[in-house]
Amino acid sequence: MMKKIFKVCMCGMVAATLISGCSKKDVKETTQASTEATESSAQETVATQDLTNIDNGKVTLGEYKGIEVKKDPVEVTDEEIQQAIDQDLAAHEKKVDVDREVKDGDVVNIDYAGTKDGVAFDGGTAKGYDLTIGSNQFIEGFESGLIGAKKGDKVSLNVTFPENYQNKDLAGKPVVFEVTVNSVQEKQLPELNDAYVQENTKSKTVDEYKEETKQTLLKSKNDAAEQKVKNDIYTAISANCKVEPEQKAIDANYDNLIARYTNQAAAYGMDFTTFITAFTGMKEEDFKTAAKTQAEEIVKQRLIVNAIAEKEKLAVTDDDRKEVATELGYESPEELIKAEGQFEVDDYVMNNKVMEYLMQNAVIK
């Protein structure tokens, strides 16, 4: 995972493969999964600008050493450990065919046909549909009406669509569903024992697995606490600085953000607007507004980081690039630079180095 160094979540390396925090392995899997869609959509990639020689503006540094911040205490409760284990067990649950009446929580495979006033309506018919009873996927009365049925039963359900149903022709209207139960399956959680642990984890015993789970949770919480410390340090330093970003630099970074999201959309075989809505839940206009703000923060942060680096004589080395390449799943720094660009790699590395320096020179309570 890409480290989020400062509170600016798309700082430094903003290549499409890194915006989402993906490793190279993740990107390969995504690319393989979307190859057919990409070929059929024939989306063209958009070139990004080289920001190497862009004038970012001016900055007057304030105090950046000895910043006082508080790190939240990190602890993991037995309840949290059990919750994590329960989630893991649920991820490995199996569905087993059973010869009994349907009950809440079962998965039933059904054929159904819906009619209103004796006439079939659009979307009301399906075959071989898997439905978890109690999931509330269907309108009220449908799932509960199947409780007590058995494999092979045919059930007639008289139900009413809710008043606020999106299809106004059906909203508030009574309908009838003729349902055939093809199969009934029971969800079975695996038993937490040494055999399960050995098959699904790196541990050998249940006790080892619980300790492994605890350490994983501790690391996650500690990472979050450290990230908050970094955010607080940067916020304090930023408040002490006078930053005057160049609009040209902001525009260039904004254009690159949009270009990279456009290219990521193409990798999924989607247009920009559809991709943004699907993956961010935002309207295109709102997303672009946020991206403009993000671009300005990126430039401001870069000005502060580079000014501190220059003053403290911090420089990017080949070893730094090698470390980042390994962290992000690349076989070599050269492969990383070819994929992401020299400027983006060094910009990201410098963010790391400066933050490490600031952490070492902060007062963390």
Short mmCIF file of C-alpha atoms in Angstrom, two decimals:
data_model
loop_
_atom_site.label_atom_id
_atom_site.label_comp_id
_atom_site.label_asym_id
_atom_site.label_seq_id
_atom_site.Cartn_x
_atom_site.Cartn_y
_atom_site.Cartn_z
CA MET A 1 0.00 0.00 0.00
CA MET A 2 1.17 3.47 -0.78
CA LYS A 3 1.95 5.43 2.38
CA LYS A 4 -0.18 8.52 2.81
CA ILE A 5 2.50 10.86 4.09
CA PHE A 6 0.54 14.04 4.70
CA LYS A 7 -3.14 14.90 4.99
CA VAL A 8 -3.21 15.55 1.24
CA CYS A 9 -4.38 12.12 0.15
CA MET A 10 -3.22 12.41 -3.46
CA CYS A 11 0.11 14.07 -2.77
CA GLY A 12 3.31 13.34 -4.63
CA MET A 13 2.78 10.21 -6.65
CA VAL A 14 -0.62 10.75 -8.21
CA ALA A 15 -0.35 8.22 -10.99
CA ALA A 16 -3.56 6.30 -11.59
CA THR A 17 -2.06 3.11 -10.18
CA LEU A 18 -1.26 4.87 -6.93
CA ILE A 19 -4.21 7.21 -6.37
CA SER A 20 -6.29 4.31 -5.13
CA GLY A 21 -3.47 2.97 -2.97
CA CYS A 22 -2.93 -0.06 -5.19
CA SER A 23 0.24 -2.07 -5.47
CA LYS A 24 1.56 -3.17 -8.83
CA LYS A 25 0.08 -6.61 -8.18
CA ASP A 26 -3.36 -5.05 -7.67
CA VAL A 27 -3.00 -3.14 -10.92
CA LYS A 28 -2.01 -6.27 -12.83
CA GLU A 29 -5.09 -8.10 -11.53
CA THR A 30 -7.33 -5.16 -12.39
CA THR A 31 -5.83 -4.93 -15.85
CA GLN A 32 -6.32 -8.64 -16.50
CA ALA A 33 -9.91 -8.48 -15.29
CA SER A 34 -10.75 -5.56 -17.54
CA THR A 35 -8.82 -6.45 -20.70
CA GLU A 36 -11.88 -7.41 -22.72
CA ALA A 37 -13.79 -4.32 -21.64
CA THR A 38 -10.85 -2.10 -22.49
CA GLU A 39 -10.45 -3.62 -25.96
CA SER A 40 -14.14 -3.25 -26.72
CA SER A 41 -14.31 0.34 -25.50
CA ALA A 42 -11.21 1.41 -27.44
CA GLN A 43 -10.65 4.26 -24.97
CA GLU A 44 -7.54 6.32 -25.69
CA THR A 45 -5.21 7.28 -22.87
CA VAL A 46 -4.56 10.93 -22.08
CA ALA A 47 -0.98 12.15 -21.74
CA THR A 48 0.05 13.84 -18.51
CA GLN A 49 2.31 16.86 -18.23
CA ASP A 50 5.89 16.66 -17.00
CA LEU A 51 5.94 18.87 -13.91
CA THR A 52 9.73 18.94 -13.56
CA ASN A 53 10.25 22.52 -14.70
CA ILE A 54 6.94 24.00 -13.50
CA ASP A 55 7.33 27.03 -11.22
CA ASN A 56 5.28 26.09 -8.16
CA GLY A 57 5.43 29.53 -6.59
CA LYS A 58 6.96 30.96 -3.42
CA VAL A 59 7.02 29.95 0.22
CA THR A 60 8.30 31.56 3.38
CA LEU A 61 8.96 28.91 5.97
CA GLY A 62 7.92 29.35 9.57
CA GLU A 63 8.87 27.10 12.47
CA TYR A 64 9.01 23.45 11.46
CA LYS A 65 11.15 21.88 14.18
CA GLY A 66 9.97 21.05 17.66
CA ILE A 67 6.32 20.86 16.65
CA GLU A 68 4.32 19.48 19.57
CA VAL A 69 1.74 16.84 18.72
CA LYS A 70 -0.12 14.12 20.58
CA LYS A 71 -0.17 10.48 19.54
CA ASP A 72 -3.31 8.60 20.50
CA PRO A 73 -2.76 5.55 22.71
CA VAL A 74 -3.03 2.25 20.85
CA GLU A 75 -4.74 -0.78 22.35
CA VAL A 76 -6.77 -3.75 21.15
CA THR A 77 -9.59 -5.28 23.15
CA ASP A 78 -10.60 -8.94 23.31
CA GLU A 79 -13.91 -7.91 21.73
CA GLU A 80 -12.11 -6.42 18.72
CA ILE A 81 -10.02 -9.56 18.32
CA GLN A 82 -13.14 -11.73 18.40
CA GLN A 83 -14.90 -9.46 15.91
CA ALA A 84 -11.98 -9.76 13.48
CA ILE A 85 -11.97 -13.55 13.87
CA ASP A 86 -15.74 -13.72 13.33
CA GLN A 87 -15.35 -11.72 10.12
CA ASP A 88 -12.63 -14.10 8.95
CA LEU A 89 -14.78 -17.13 9.72
CA ALA A 90 -17.72 -15.54 7.87
CA ALA A 91 -15.50 -15.06 4.83
CA HIS A 92 -14.90 -18.82 4.79
CA GLU A 93 -18.48 -19.93 5.35
CA LYS A 94 -19.88 -22.65 3.14
CA LYS A 95 -23.36 -23.19 1.75
CA VAL A 96 -24.61 -26.74 2.21
CA ASP A 97 -27.73 -28.25 0.65
CA VAL A 98 -30.33 -29.21 3.26
CA ASP A 99 -33.58 -31.17 3.02
CA ARG A 100 -35.80 -29.21 5.40
CA GLU A 101 -38.07 -26.20 5.56
CA VAL A 102 -36.66 -22.78 4.72
CA LYS A 103 -35.69 -20.65 7.71
CA ASP A 104 -34.25 -17.19 8.18
CA GLY A 105 -30.66 -16.94 6.94
CA ASP A 106 -30.94 -19.75 4.39
CA VAL A 107 -30.03 -19.31 0.72
CA VAL A 108 -32.81 -20.42 -1.59
CA ASN A 109 -32.53 -20.84 -5.33
CA ILE A 110 -35.85 -19.83 -6.87
CA ASP A 111 -37.76 -19.24 -10.08
CA TYR A 112 -40.36 -16.51 -9.80
CA ALA A 113 -42.88 -14.69 -11.97
CA GLY A 114 -44.73 -11.58 -10.85
CA THR A 115 -48.06 -10.30 -12.14
CA LYS A 116 -50.17 -7.21 -11.49
CA ASP A 117 -53.87 -7.64 -12.22
CA GLY A 118 -52.98 -10.90 -13.91
CA VAL A 119 -50.43 -9.32 -16.28
CA ALA A 120 -46.66 -9.90 -16.04
CA PHE A 121 -44.63 -6.74 -15.40
CA ASP A 122 -41.08 -5.84 -16.42
CA GLY A 123 -38.41 -7.09 -14.03
CA GLY A 124 -40.79 -9.37 -12.22
CA THR A 125 -39.57 -12.69 -13.63
CA ALA A 126 -36.34 -14.63 -13.09
CA LYS A 127 -35.04 -18.18 -13.04
CA GLY A 128 -32.33 -19.70 -10.88
CA TYR A 129 -32.07 -16.70 -8.56
CA ASP A 130 -30.13 -17.14 -5.31
CA LEU A 131 -31.80 -15.27 -2.46
CA THR A 132 -30.67 -15.05 1.16
CA ILE A 133 -33.73 -15.04 3.39
CA GLY A 134 -33.60 -12.01 5.66
CA SER A 135 -31.35 -9.96 3.37
CA ASN A 136 -34.27 -7.65 2.51
CA GLN A 137 -33.35 -7.67 -1.17
CA PHE A 138 -37.01 -8.09 -2.12
CA ILE A 139 -40.10 -6.16 -1.08
CA GLU A 140 -41.67 -6.79 2.30
CA GLY A 141 -43.44 -10.13 2.55
CA PHE A 142 -41.54 -11.87 -0.26
CA GLU A 143 -38.68 -13.38 1.73
CA SER A 144 -40.72 -14.06 4.88
CA GLY A 145 -43.34 -15.70 2.68
CA LEU A 146 -40.85 -18.40 1.70
CA ILE A 147 -40.08 -19.42 5.27
CA GLY A 148 -41.48 -22.90 5.87
CA ALA A 149 -41.31 -23.94 2.20
CA LYS A 150 -39.21 -26.88 1.06
CA LYS A 151 -37.32 -27.83 -2.08
CA GLY A 152 -39.75 -28.38 -4.94
CA ASP A 153 -42.57 -26.37 -3.36
CA LYS A 154 -44.52 -23.82 -5.36
CA VAL A 155 -45.54 -20.78 -3.33
CA SER A 156 -47.96 -17.99 -4.26
CA LEU A 157 -47.04 -14.68 -2.60
CA ASN A 158 -49.48 -11.80 -2.37
CA VAL A 159 -47.39 -8.71 -1.65
CA THR A 160 -47.60 -4.95 -2.16
CA PHE A 161 -44.91 -2.66 -3.52
CA PRO A 162 -43.99 0.24 -1.21
CA GLU A 163 -45.55 3.63 -1.89
CA ASN A 164 -42.14 5.17 -2.65
CA TYR A 165 -41.08 2.44 -5.11
CA GLN A 166 -39.10 3.92 -8.01
CA ASN A 167 -41.39 2.40 -10.66
CA LYS A 168 -44.51 4.54 -10.31
CA ASP A 169 -46.59 1.96 -12.19
CA LEU A 170 -45.93 -0.48 -9.34
CA ALA A 171 -45.65 1.90 -6.38
CA GLY A 172 -48.25 1.00 -3.75
CA LYS A 173 -49.77 -1.69 -5.99
CA PRO A 174 -50.62 -5.27 -4.94
CA VAL A 175 -48.96 -8.00 -7.01
CA VAL A 176 -48.69 -11.78 -7.00
CA PHE A 177 -45.45 -13.74 -7.28
CA GLU A 178 -45.54 -17.40 -8.22
CA VAL A 179 -42.34 -18.87 -6.77
CA THR A 180 -40.76 -22.30 -7.23
CA VAL A 181 -38.13 -23.33 -4.67
CA ASN A 182 -35.35 -25.16 -6.51
CA SER A 183 -33.02 -25.73 -3.58
CA VAL A 184 -32.41 -24.78 0.04
CA GLN A 185 -28.93 -24.18 1.40
CA GLU A 186 -27.74 -23.52 4.92
CA LYS A 187 -24.80 -21.23 5.65
CA GLN A 188 -22.28 -23.04 7.81
CA LEU A 189 -19.40 -21.27 9.51
CA PRO A 190 -16.20 -23.27 9.86
CA GLU A 191 -15.25 -24.36 13.36
CA LEU A 192 -12.38 -22.40 14.86
CA ASN A 193 -9.83 -25.11 15.56
CA ASP A 194 -6.20 -25.87 14.80
CA ALA A 195 -7.12 -27.55 11.49
CA TYR A 196 -8.92 -24.42 10.27
CA VAL A 197 -6.06 -22.20 11.41
CA GLN A 198 -3.43 -24.31 9.64
CA GLU A 199 -5.44 -24.38 6.41
CA ASN A 200 -6.29 -20.67 6.26
CA THR A 201 -3.60 -18.75 8.16
CA LYS A 202 0.13 -18.70 8.80
CA SER A 203 -0.41 -19.86 12.38
CA LYS A 204 -0.45 -23.44 13.65
CA THR A 205 -2.74 -23.18 16.65
CA VAL A 206 -5.82 -21.19 17.65
CA ASP A 207 -3.83 -19.34 20.30
CA GLU A 208 -1.18 -18.37 17.76
CA TYR A 209 -3.92 -17.23 15.39
CA LYS A 210 -5.50 -15.03 18.06
CA GLU A 211 -2.12 -13.46 18.82
CA GLU A 212 -1.50 -12.94 15.10
CA THR A 213 -4.89 -11.26 14.81
CA LYS A 214 -4.09 -9.04 17.79
CA GLN A 215 -0.77 -7.96 16.30
CA THR A 216 -2.40 -7.20 12.96
CA LEU A 217 -4.99 -5.00 14.66
CA LEU A 218 -2.30 -3.29 16.73
CA LYS A 219 -0.28 -2.51 13.62
CA SER A 220 -3.32 -1.13 11.84
CA LYS A 221 -4.22 1.08 14.79
CA ASN A 222 -0.62 2.20 15.26
CA ASP A 223 -0.35 3.08 11.56
CA ALA A 224 -3.53 5.15 11.86
CA ALA A 225 -2.22 6.89 14.99
CA GLU A 226 1.09 7.67 13.29
CA GLN A 227 -0.72 8.98 10.23
CA LYS A 228 -2.69 11.33 12.45
CA VAL A 229 0.57 12.55 13.99
CA LYS A 230 1.96 13.24 10.52
CA ASN A 231 -1.20 15.06 9.53
CA ASP A 232 -1.06 17.17 12.68
CA ILE A 233 2.61 18.02 12.14
CA TYR A 234 1.98 19.09 8.57
CA THR A 235 -1.10 21.12 9.57
CA ALA A 236 0.94 22.99 12.19
CA ILE A 237 3.83 23.62 9.82
CA SER A 238 1.51 24.76 7.05
CA ALA A 239 -0.11 27.25 9.40
CA ASN A 240 3.37 28.68 10.16
CA CYS A 241 4.21 29.21 6.48
CA LYS A 242 3.31 31.84 3.95
CA VAL A 243 2.62 29.96 0.73
CA GLU A 244 1.97 31.61 -2.64
CA PRO A 245 1.30 28.91 -5.24
CA GLU A 246 1.44 29.67 -8.95
CA GLN A 247 -1.89 29.23 -10.73
CA LYS A 248 -0.11 27.66 -13.68
CA ALA A 249 1.25 24.93 -11.40
CA ILE A 250 -2.18 24.35 -9.86
CA ASP A 251 -3.74 24.04 -13.31
CA ALA A 252 -1.06 21.59 -14.45
CA ASN A 253 -1.57 19.38 -11.41
CA TYR A 254 -5.34 19.52 -11.86
CA ASP A 255 -5.01 18.51 -15.52
CA ASN A 256 -2.80 15.59 -14.49
CA LEU A 257 -5.27 14.42 -11.87
CA ILE A 258 -8.09 14.43 -14.41
CA ALA A 259 -5.90 12.74 -17.03
CA ARG A 260 -4.91 9.97 -14.67
CA TYR A 261 -8.48 9.29 -13.59
CA THR A 262 -9.49 9.32 -17.25
CA ASN A 263 -6.83 6.72 -18.00
CA GLN A 264 -7.88 4.65 -15.02
CA ALA A 265 -11.46 4.76 -16.30
CA ALA A 266 -10.23 3.53 -19.68
CA ALA A 267 -8.49 0.61 -17.98
CA TYR A 268 -11.91 -0.43 -16.69
CA GLY A 269 -13.48 0.08 -20.12
CA MET A 270 -15.51 3.03 -18.79
CA ASP A 271 -15.91 6.67 -19.68
CA PHE A 272 -14.74 9.30 -17.17
CA THR A 273 -18.20 10.31 -15.91
CA THR A 274 -19.38 6.74 -15.30
CA PHE A 275 -16.11 5.80 -13.60
CA ILE A 276 -16.19 8.77 -11.23
CA THR A 277 -19.77 8.07 -10.20
CA ALA A 278 -19.15 4.35 -9.72
CA PHE A 279 -15.85 4.56 -7.83
CA THR A 280 -16.19 7.79 -5.83
CA GLY A 281 -19.95 8.19 -5.48
CA MET A 282 -19.58 11.82 -6.55
CA LYS A 283 -21.10 13.74 -9.41
CA GLU A 284 -18.59 14.75 -12.06
CA GLU A 285 -18.95 18.45 -11.27
CA ASP A 286 -18.40 17.88 -7.55
CA PHE A 287 -15.42 15.64 -8.24
CA LYS A 288 -13.75 18.24 -10.44
CA THR A 289 -14.31 20.91 -7.82
CA ALA A 290 -12.65 18.68 -5.23
CA ALA A 291 -9.81 17.93 -7.66
CA LYS A 292 -9.12 21.65 -8.10
CA THR A 293 -8.84 22.05 -4.34
CA GLN A 294 -6.65 18.94 -4.23
CA ALA A 295 -4.36 20.29 -6.93
CA GLU A 296 -3.82 23.50 -5.00
CA GLU A 297 -2.99 21.55 -1.83
CA ILE A 298 -0.53 19.40 -3.75
CA VAL A 299 1.33 22.49 -4.99
CA LYS A 300 1.36 24.11 -1.55
CA GLN A 301 2.66 20.94 0.05
CA ARG A 302 5.34 20.55 -2.60
CA LEU A 303 6.55 24.09 -1.95
CA ILE A 304 6.81 23.46 1.80
CA VAL A 305 8.45 20.05 1.42
CA ASN A 306 11.03 21.23 -1.10
CA ALA A 307 11.87 24.31 0.96
CA ILE A 308 12.52 22.19 4.06
CA ALA A 309 14.52 19.68 2.00
CA GLU A 310 16.69 22.46 0.58
CA LYS A 311 17.27 24.04 3.98
CA GLU A 312 18.13 20.73 5.64
CA LYS A 313 20.09 19.45 2.61
CA LEU A 314 17.88 16.38 2.12
CA ALA A 315 18.25 14.65 -1.25
CA VAL A 316 16.74 11.67 -3.05
CA THR A 317 19.15 8.76 -3.46
CA ASP A 318 19.12 5.58 -5.52
CA ASP A 319 18.63 3.61 -2.30
CA ASP A 320 15.50 5.66 -1.58
CA ARG A 321 14.09 4.85 -5.01
CA LYS A 322 14.92 1.17 -4.57
CA GLU A 323 13.11 1.08 -1.22
CA VAL A 324 9.97 2.66 -2.69
CA ALA A 325 10.06 0.34 -5.71
CA THR A 326 10.15 -2.67 -3.38
CA GLU A 327 7.37 -1.22 -1.21
CA LEU A 328 5.10 -0.72 -4.21
CA GLY A 329 5.80 -4.11 -5.77
CA TYR A 330 8.17 -3.17 -8.60
CA GLU A 331 11.17 -5.31 -9.42
CA SER A 332 13.53 -2.35 -9.74
CA PRO A 333 13.66 1.45 -9.44
CA GLU A 334 13.99 1.62 -13.21
CA GLU A 335 10.74 -0.27 -13.68
CA LEU A 336 9.03 2.05 -11.19
CA ILE A 337 10.33 5.17 -12.91
CA LYS A 338 9.29 3.84 -16.32
CA ALA A 339 5.76 3.21 -15.04
CA GLU A 340 5.27 6.35 -12.94
CA GLY A 341 7.77 8.92 -14.17
CA GLN A 342 10.97 10.31 -12.67
CA PHE A 343 9.35 13.44 -11.24
CA GLU A 344 6.50 11.55 -9.56
CA VAL A 345 8.86 8.99 -8.01
CA ASP A 346 11.29 11.59 -6.65
CA ASP A 347 8.43 13.80 -5.47
CA TYR A 348 7.00 10.90 -3.48
CA VAL A 349 10.39 9.93 -2.07
CA MET A 350 11.07 13.49 -0.98
CA ASN A 351 7.72 13.64 0.82
CA ASN A 352 8.80 10.53 2.73
CA LYS A 353 12.21 11.88 3.63
CA VAL A 354 10.96 15.25 4.78
CA MET A 355 8.23 13.73 6.91
CA GLU A 356 10.70 11.33 8.52
CA TYR A 357 12.90 14.33 9.33
CA LEU A 358 9.97 16.26 10.76
CA MET A 359 8.88 13.29 12.88
CA GLN A 360 12.41 12.96 14.27
CA ASN A 361 12.41 16.66 15.17
CA ALA A 362 8.89 16.86 16.57
CA VAL A 363 7.81 16.60 20.20
CA ILE A 364 5.39 13.67 20.22
CA LYS A 365 3.49 13.23 23.46
#
